[in-house]
């Protein structure tokens, strides 16, 4: 689906979620056939004509000014992340070539060095579609210790955080408040879909999750946008028990490349001790080769 389709869906969904009483409109007891505001009501609140708003919602107007979009955002009561998303969707889409295919995402040497430097802190590098491109030992142990350590090394085997959160029992059980984690993931995918509306791999991922997870389908249809760069989660880890972590996502410029997700805990807290234990538990084992000068025995 192109940006104009995303824009139409976004405006329709968010308009349907506003009730007249939410914005101070009197209905005088009339029966309404559909939930939410009517197009003409939203246009009135935004200070634009109803025919113009209709064309905008139907994807027929591709030159809306910043002022008009801001007025629509205020009428829809969008927050800053949602307002920015609206502007992204409303930009005139660049004509893409049918031969264009998304490049295979990877990790730069600098990012690999950063992961190695964070050896005691759980860290994961994720692509724009939430594919795991790399992780350090604590990151693997915290988020997906039940998967093969080397699975991110091959594009065809890479874990995908969206699939794990919605389809993997182990990952689902990690989060005490699983719906909060799920909503954050869906909100970030929505932002990515707005930036890259012609990405066939992203469209395929969304289609797969929509078919396989009713919860994902419901959250995706809600069109809620959540720029979740910092979030606190309580996790129930099978090795180190319950711990509270802050997950911080360090985005690449313009969100066009991989992001680094780091998990930390309050210094001196039981959760910090749990992370330290996890780092120790997941550290590579020392070599079992005999020490220099040691006598080896042959059976």
Tab-separated table of N, CA and C in Angstrom, residues 3 80-86 88-89 128 184-197 202 220 224-229 251 254-255:
chain	number	residue	atom	x	y	z
A	3	UNK	N	1.655	5.569	0.267
A	3	UNK	CA	1.435	6.513	1.361
A	3	UNK	C	0.016	7.058	1.370
A	80	UNK	N	2.534	14.602	19.547
A	80	UNK	CA	3.608	15.038	18.664
A	80	UNK	C	4.065	13.923	17.730
A	81	UNK	N	4.161	12.710	18.233
A	81	UNK	CA	4.565	11.597	17.370
A	81	UNK	C	3.537	11.352	16.275
A	82	UNK	N	2.265	11.415	16.629
A	82	UNK	CA	1.200	11.196	15.655
A	82	UNK	C	1.136	12.344	14.647
A	83	UNK	N	1.381	13.566	15.121
A	83	UNK	CA	1.397	14.715	14.207
A	83	UNK	C	2.516	14.557	13.173
A	84	UNK	N	3.710	14.161	13.633
A	84	UNK	CA	4.824	13.958	12.705
A	84	UNK	C	4.504	12.839	11.718
A	85	UNK	N	3.852	11.798	12.203
A	85	UNK	CA	3.462	10.692	11.322
A	85	UNK	C	2.476	11.169	10.261
A	86	UNK	N	1.536	12.009	10.645
A	86	UNK	CA	0.581	12.556	9.679
A	86	UNK	C	1.302	13.329	8.587
A	88	UNK	N	4.352	12.902	7.592
A	88	UNK	CA	5.083	11.941	6.765
A	88	UNK	C	4.159	11.282	5.754
A	89	UNK	N	2.973	10.885	6.182
A	89	UNK	CA	2.027	10.228	5.278
A	89	UNK	C	1.528	11.165	4.187
A	128	UNK	N	15.065	-2.083	10.421
A	128	UNK	CA	13.851	-1.260	10.411
A	128	UNK	C	12.581	-2.101	10.446
A	184	UNK	N	3.836	-1.030	21.907
A	184	UNK	CA	5.021	-0.254	21.547
A	184	UNK	C	5.616	-0.761	20.240
A	185	UNK	N	5.659	-2.062	20.079
A	185	UNK	CA	6.219	-2.637	18.859
A	185	UNK	C	5.354	-2.279	17.649
A	186	UNK	N	4.043	-2.393	17.789
A	186	UNK	CA	3.146	-2.067	16.680
A	186	UNK	C	3.247	-0.579	16.334
A	187	UNK	N	3.336	0.277	17.363
A	187	UNK	CA	3.458	1.703	17.105
A	187	UNK	C	4.703	2.038	16.323
A	188	UNK	N	5.820	1.396	16.649
A	188	UNK	CA	7.050	1.632	15.912
A	188	UNK	C	6.975	1.095	14.490
A	189	UNK	N	6.310	-0.052	14.305
A	189	UNK	CA	6.125	-0.570	12.950
A	189	UNK	C	5.274	0.378	12.112
A	190	UNK	N	4.290	1.006	12.743
A	190	UNK	CA	3.459	1.977	12.030
A	190	UNK	C	4.306	3.139	11.523
A	191	UNK	N	5.209	3.637	12.362
A	191	UNK	CA	6.091	4.723	11.954
A	191	UNK	C	6.962	4.295	10.778
A	192	UNK	N	7.468	3.078	10.834
A	192	UNK	CA	8.301	2.575	9.747
A	192	UNK	C	7.498	2.449	8.457
A	193	UNK	N	6.267	1.960	8.559
A	193	UNK	CA	5.424	1.820	7.370
A	193	UNK	C	5.131	3.172	6.744
A	194	UNK	N	5.031	4.223	7.572
A	194	UNK	CA	4.821	5.554	7.033
A	194	UNK	C	6.030	6.071	6.282
A	195	UNK	N	7.224	5.730	6.766
A	195	UNK	CA	8.451	6.190	6.106
A	195	UNK	C	8.767	5.377	4.853
A	196	UNK	N	8.411	4.087	4.880
A	196	UNK	CA	8.763	3.190	3.775
A	196	UNK	C	7.503	2.464	3.288
A	197	UNK	N	6.573	3.194	2.659
A	197	UNK	CA	5.284	2.583	2.293
A	197	UNK	C	5.385	1.538	1.195
A	202	UNK	N	8.360	-5.413	4.490
A	202	UNK	CA	7.584	-4.916	5.622
A	202	UNK	C	6.108	-5.242	5.432
A	220	UNK	N	-3.016	-3.215	14.957
A	220	UNK	CA	-2.620	-2.575	13.697
A	220	UNK	C	-3.771	-1.748	13.131
A	224	UNK	N	-2.764	3.447	16.123
A	224	UNK	CA	-2.099	4.208	17.173
A	224	UNK	C	-0.613	4.285	16.867
A	225	UNK	N	-0.045	5.458	17.056
A	225	UNK	CA	1.367	5.675	16.791
A	225	UNK	C	2.085	5.857	18.113
A	226	UNK	N	3.197	5.148	18.280
A	226	UNK	CA	3.927	5.229	19.537
A	226	UNK	C	5.415	5.209	19.238
A	227	UNK	N	6.044	6.387	19.355
A	227	UNK	CA	7.495	6.458	19.196
A	227	UNK	C	8.115	6.068	20.531
A	228	UNK	N	8.473	4.815	20.652
A	228	UNK	CA	8.891	4.271	21.942
A	228	UNK	C	10.407	4.156	21.978
A	229	UNK	N	11.088	5.255	22.311
A	229	UNK	CA	12.547	5.251	22.387
A	229	UNK	C	13.044	4.816	23.761
A	251	UNK	N	18.225	5.390	17.764
A	251	UNK	CA	17.845	5.330	16.365
A	251	UNK	C	18.961	5.850	15.467
A	254	UNK	N	17.141	9.714	10.750
A	254	UNK	CA	15.905	9.591	9.964
A	254	UNK	C	15.275	8.206	10.054
A	255	UNK	N	15.730	7.385	10.987
A	255	UNK	CA	15.143	6.057	11.133
A	255	UNK	C	15.323	5.178	9.926
